[in-house]
Each structure stands twice: as structure tokens, then as C-alpha cells.
């Protein structure tokens, strides 16, 4: 049965906690953004304050085996600083028995990168490129078999299991899902996971209406399932960013050299038709800031989005689109934002995305529930200084995207099941 961190008695217990410490490091192995570490602290501190000890586990990057570049030893000191307690380090996550045995209440141990072992992901490594289907199948079977021992060893370290790694909740990996089976009565979400799940429920299950979703970013193909699921939930759907041009072209507009996916045009038209059927209002960008080069220094013009001249490409939403969208956002009681509405990495084309961040902040102030979920919109809202002016900013890119598609995430199911 699922437990709850707030009520669980950690006194004298060893808690193994899956966190997402997959933080960006520079070439000197300094952490350039410690958001993920800081967001896990309430959970880690709760265990220590309750008289328990911590075994912290995470992945870092995408190693193909043991590689110092991906070692979690680079972050131990910073974790200790954030935690306000010493953190020991176990250089092999499968051989930490002695370090675990020595752990006393109030102490913490960080295990080395779980992905130094192929068993964490349960995917074979080092297969020859020309491996036959049989060889691939056998390798997969072998790693799945050894994965059982890998998970069992991790589980043997602790009395209870906490999953606080929303960033990997969409993966059915050893430490994110399979390990939960060893703690049928002592498994729980951490505070960060609880917060993310509540945020998802606030938009997918308990949204107050009018509900508006703003879906931007580069490609329709990566957001198709989100768009389809949103049609079932929202009153208004704002489609911006590069993906908007596929919709505009599909309707017969001239989009010049703008980003688009010809093969997705039938699906775009289907979405527009379905929206009409369901009474969902779709707001594409009516006006576009175009450039004669994909560069911050390019020449620009502002034109209707369906009349972009050849040799020019859409880079940001125009003032007219932003004014329409603003009215829709401020008239909403729930707003979900996923994906920038322009090439916000270039200051010349960041105005639209900045305006959306500002509109969400204003809507929040007026009492709306606002969630910034997934990928680049999270980076944008954080960079632009609006992260604490909206209701919730998600820490999970892929995980949030899959949740918004309506999928049940394995990391969540493993605790609830
Ligand atoms: P995604 O990862 O799909 O959310 O897409 C985010 C990316 O979309 C960002 O890197 C943006 O620069 C990019 N993007 C947004 N609008 C445009 C546009 N009009 N043309 C090209 N790329 C865009």
C-alpha cells in the first residue's frame, strides 16, 4: 500500500530515495543550474529531520558505461551544502553494502550514477551494429535477467523507498519503477513528485473553466498526442511557435521558409476539424515577425502569418497575435503552457515568449491556476524571471509531455499500484 511522506515515521529507518540530480555541468564540472537539486531538498530534509538516514540515488547524463565525466562525485559537495549535512559517497551503486551498514540516523549517502550499469535502464549495451535480431533479443533477455539482481541489491539497502524523480517518472527503469515492488507497504512519493502530480491533476482532472492551453515549440510531430489530448479538456487552444506554420500552410497560407512538416498537414487539419466539432476555440498566430535569416542579426518585418514572402521565415509571434492571446489568457481560470511561441533563445525573437510569461503572471495574480509544463517553456519562464509568478513550474520535460498526452507514467503507477 502506498504511504505518504508527510505522515511516515522515518525514525531509525533507512530510506532509499530516487532523485533527479541530472544537472548540467560545465567543463570544470561545476553545476550551472542546481534547480533539480534544490527541488529535492524538502524530501531529503524530511527524512533526516524524522530521524532516518538517506541513501540517495540518481542518474547523470547518458553514460554508456563507467565514465568519470558522468560521475556524481562532482556534485557531492553541493548536495551536502544544500542539505546542510555531510554526504558520503559510494563509488559503486552495487557495492555500497559497507557504507550503507555504517549509516546512522541523520546521515546521508549518495550512490554513484545508476546508469553506469546497463541494468538501470534494462537496455543492452555494446551490441555490434550488425548484430542479428536473435543476438539483439538474447542481449535484451540477458540484461532484463540481470536487472532483477541489480534492483534487488538497491532495495536491500533500505527499509523504505521514496520516488522524488519526476524527470524520469516516464521511464520504467530499475530505480524509478521496478524497485517499488520490494517495498509493498513502505513506498511513497517525495514532495516534489506530489507537487508535480497535483499540478497535472489541476489541469487534466480538476481544471476550472475557461481552460486555455498554449502549445508552442518547434514541431507538430512531437506535440501531436498532447494537442489531441488537450482537445478533450480545454476551451481554448493557442498554437504558437514553429509548429503553428504547419497549420497555416495546411489551410493554404504562404509561409515562406518557415519551419513546417508537410507530412503532418493532414493531422493539423484533422485537429482543426475536431476542435470545431467539440467547440474548442483554436487561436493560431495571425501575425508573425519574420526574418531573412535564422539569426539574431537578421533583417525583420511584421506580416500576416499566411503571407510570408519566399526567402523569409517566421521567428516570433507579432503584436496582433499577442494582443489576441493576452485577452484569451486573462479571461481563463486555468492556463497550461508548453513550448515557446518563438525562437526565444535569440533576444530579437523572444518578445512573444516573454509576453506569454507576463500574461501568465497576470492571470495568476487574478486568481487563475497556471502551469508551465515541459521543456523550453520552463527554461524561458525561469530565464525571464517569472518562475515564482506562476502557480507551478514543472521539473520534468519528457515526463510532463507524456502526462499531458494522458499517459500513466510508470514511476507514478509503481507507487500507486
Ligand atoms: P520544443 O522542444 O518542441 O518545445 O521546441 C522548442 C524550440 O522551438 C525552441 O528551441 C525554439 O527556438 C523553437 N521555435 C519556436 N518557434 C520557432 C520558429 N518560429 N521557428 C523555429 N523554431 C522555433
Coordinates of C-alpha atoms in Angstrom, one line a residue, residues 39-229:
X39 CA 13.8 21.0 -5.6
X40 CA 14.6 17.6 -3.9
X41 CA 15.7 19.1 -0.6
X42 CA 12.3 19.2 1.2
X43 CA 12.0 15.4 0.8
X44 CA 15.6 14.7 1.8
X45 CA 15.4 17.0 4.8
X46 CA 12.1 15.5 5.9
X47 CA 13.8 12.0 6.2
X48 CA 16.7 13.4 8.2
X49 CA 14.5 15.5 10.4
X50 CA 12.4 12.5 11.1
X51 CA 15.3 10.5 12.5
X52 CA 16.0 8.5 9.4
X53 CA 19.1 8.1 7.2
X54 CA 19.3 8.7 3.4
X55 CA 20.6 6.6 0.5
X56 CA 20.3 9.0 -2.4
X57 CA 20.3 7.6 -6.0
X58 CA 20.2 9.3 -9.3
X59 CA 21.5 9.2 -12.9
X60 CA 23.6 11.9 -14.6
X61 CA 23.7 12.2 -18.3
X62 CA 23.7 9.3 -20.7
X63 CA 26.8 7.2 -20.0
X64 CA 27.4 4.1 -22.0
X65 CA 29.3 2.6 -19.1
X66 CA 31.6 3.9 -16.3
X67 CA 32.9 7.4 -17.2
X68 CA 34.3 9.9 -14.8
X69 CA 32.7 12.7 -16.8
X70 CA 29.3 11.4 -15.6
X71 CA 30.3 10.7 -12.0
X72 CA 28.0 12.0 -9.3
X73 CA 31.1 12.6 -7.2
X74 CA 31.3 16.0 -8.9
X75 CA 28.1 17.1 -7.2
X76 CA 28.5 15.6 -3.6
X77 CA 29.8 18.8 -2.0
X78 CA 27.0 20.9 -3.4
X79 CA 24.4 18.3 -2.3
X80 CA 25.8 18.4 1.2
X81 CA 25.8 22.2 1.2
X82 CA 22.1 22.3 0.1
X83 CA 21.2 19.6 2.6
X84 CA 23.1 21.2 5.5
X85 CA 24.5 17.8 6.4
X86 CA 27.6 15.8 5.4
X87 CA 27.0 13.5 2.5
X88 CA 29.2 10.4 2.0
X89 CA 29.8 8.9 -1.5
X90 CA 29.5 5.3 -2.6
X91 CA 31.7 4.9 -5.8
X92 CA 29.7 1.9 -7.0
X93 CA 26.0 1.8 -6.5
X94 CA 26.0 -2.0 -6.5
X95 CA 28.8 -2.4 -3.9
X96 CA 27.6 0.1 -1.2
X97 CA 26.8 -2.5 1.5
X98 CA 29.5 -1.4 3.9
X99 CA 28.8 2.3 3.5
X100 CA 25.0 1.6 4.0
X101 CA 25.7 -0.5 7.1
X102 CA 27.7 2.3 8.6
X103 CA 24.9 4.9 8.0
X104 CA 23.5 6.4 11.2
X105 CA 20.3 8.3 11.7
X106 CA 20.7 11.8 10.3
X107 CA 23.4 10.8 7.8
X108 CA 23.3 10.7 4.0
X109 CA 25.0 8.6 1.4
X110 CA 25.0 9.4 -2.3
X111 CA 25.3 6.4 -4.7
X112 CA 27.3 6.7 -7.9
X113 CA 25.5 7.1 -11.2
X114 CA 22.9 4.3 -11.6
X115 CA 23.4 4.4 -15.4
X116 CA 27.0 3.2 -15.1
X117 CA 25.1 -0.1 -15.1
X118 CA 23.1 -1.1 -18.2
X119 CA 20.7 -2.8 -15.8
X120 CA 19.3 0.6 -14.6
X121 CA 17.6 1.2 -18.0
X122 CA 17.4 -2.5 -18.8
X123 CA 18.7 -2.0 -22.3
X124 CA 21.7 -3.9 -23.7
X125 CA 24.9 -2.1 -24.4
X126 CA 27.8 -2.7 -26.7
X127 CA 25.9 -4.6 -29.3
X128 CA 27.6 -4.7 -32.7
X129 CA 25.9 -2.5 -35.2
X130 CA 25.4 -5.5 -37.5
X131 CA 24.0 -7.7 -34.6
X132 CA 21.3 -10.1 -35.8
X133 CA 17.8 -9.9 -34.5
X134 CA 18.5 -13.1 -32.5
X135 CA 21.6 -11.6 -30.9
X136 CA 19.6 -8.4 -30.0
X137 CA 16.9 -10.5 -28.5
X138 CA 19.3 -12.6 -26.4
X139 CA 21.1 -9.5 -25.2
X140 CA 17.9 -7.9 -24.2
X141 CA 16.8 -11.0 -22.3
X142 CA 20.2 -11.2 -20.5
X143 CA 20.1 -7.6 -19.3
X144 CA 16.5 -7.9 -18.2
X145 CA 17.5 -11.0 -16.2
X146 CA 20.5 -9.3 -14.5
X147 CA 18.3 -6.3 -13.9
X148 CA 16.5 -8.3 -11.3
X149 CA 19.6 -8.7 -9.2
X150 CA 20.6 -5.0 -9.7
X151 CA 17.3 -3.8 -8.4
X152 CA 17.3 -6.4 -5.5
X153 CA 20.7 -5.1 -4.4
X154 CA 19.5 -1.5 -4.4
X155 CA 16.4 -2.5 -2.5
X156 CA 18.4 -4.5 0.1
X157 CA 20.0 -1.2 1.3
X158 CA 16.8 0.3 2.7
X159 CA 13.6 0.0 4.8
X160 CA 11.5 2.3 2.6
X161 CA 11.5 3.7 -0.9
X162 CA 10.8 7.2 -2.0
X163 CA 10.5 8.3 -5.6
X164 CA 11.1 12.1 -6.0
X165 CA 12.4 12.0 -9.5
X166 CA 9.7 13.4 -11.7
X167 CA 12.1 14.0 -14.5
X168 CA 12.4 10.2 -15.0
X169 CA 8.9 9.2 -14.0
X170 CA 8.1 8.3 -17.6
X171 CA 10.7 5.6 -17.6
X172 CA 10.1 2.1 -16.3
X173 CA 13.7 1.8 -15.1
X174 CA 15.1 -0.2 -12.1
X175 CA 15.3 2.7 -9.7
X176 CA 12.2 4.6 -10.9
X177 CA 9.7 1.8 -11.0
X178 CA 10.9 -1.9 -10.5
X179 CA 12.3 -1.3 -7.1
X180 CA 8.9 -0.3 -5.7
X181 CA 7.9 -4.0 -5.7
X182 CA 10.3 -4.6 -2.8
X183 CA 8.5 -2.1 -0.6
X184 CA 4.8 -3.0 -0.9
X185 CA 4.0 -1.3 2.4
X186 CA 6.8 1.3 2.5
X187 CA 6.8 3.1 -0.8
X188 CA 5.8 6.7 -1.3
X189 CA 6.2 9.8 -3.4
X190 CA 8.5 12.6 -2.3
X191 CA 7.2 16.2 -2.0
X192 CA 8.4 17.2 -5.5
X193 CA 6.6 14.2 -7.1
X194 CA 3.5 15.0 -5.0
X195 CA 3.6 18.6 -6.3
X196 CA 4.0 17.6 -9.9
X197 CA 1.2 15.1 -9.7
X198 CA -1.1 17.7 -8.1
X199 CA -0.2 20.1 -10.8
X200 CA -1.0 17.6 -13.5
X201 CA -4.3 16.8 -11.8
X202 CA -5.1 20.5 -11.5
X203 CA -5.1 20.8 -15.3
X204 CA -6.1 17.3 -16.5
X205 CA -8.7 16.3 -13.9
X206 CA -9.9 19.4 -11.9
X207 CA -9.4 22.3 -14.3
X208 CA -11.6 25.3 -13.6
X209 CA -13.0 26.8 -16.8
X210 CA -12.4 28.6 -19.1
X211 CA -9.3 26.4 -19.5
X212 CA -6.7 27.5 -22.1
X213 CA -3.7 25.6 -23.3
X214 CA -0.8 27.3 -25.0
X215 CA 1.2 24.8 -27.1
X216 CA 4.3 26.1 -28.8
X217 CA 7.7 24.7 -29.8
X218 CA 9.2 23.6 -32.9
X219 CA 7.4 20.6 -34.3
X220 CA 3.8 19.3 -34.5
X221 CA 5.1 15.7 -34.6
X222 CA 6.5 15.9 -31.0
X223 CA 3.3 17.5 -29.7
X224 CA 0.6 15.8 -31.7
X225 CA -0.6 13.5 -28.9
X226 CA -0.6 16.5 -26.4
X227 CA -2.7 18.5 -28.9
X228 CA -5.1 15.6 -29.3
X229 CA -5.5 15.1 -25.5

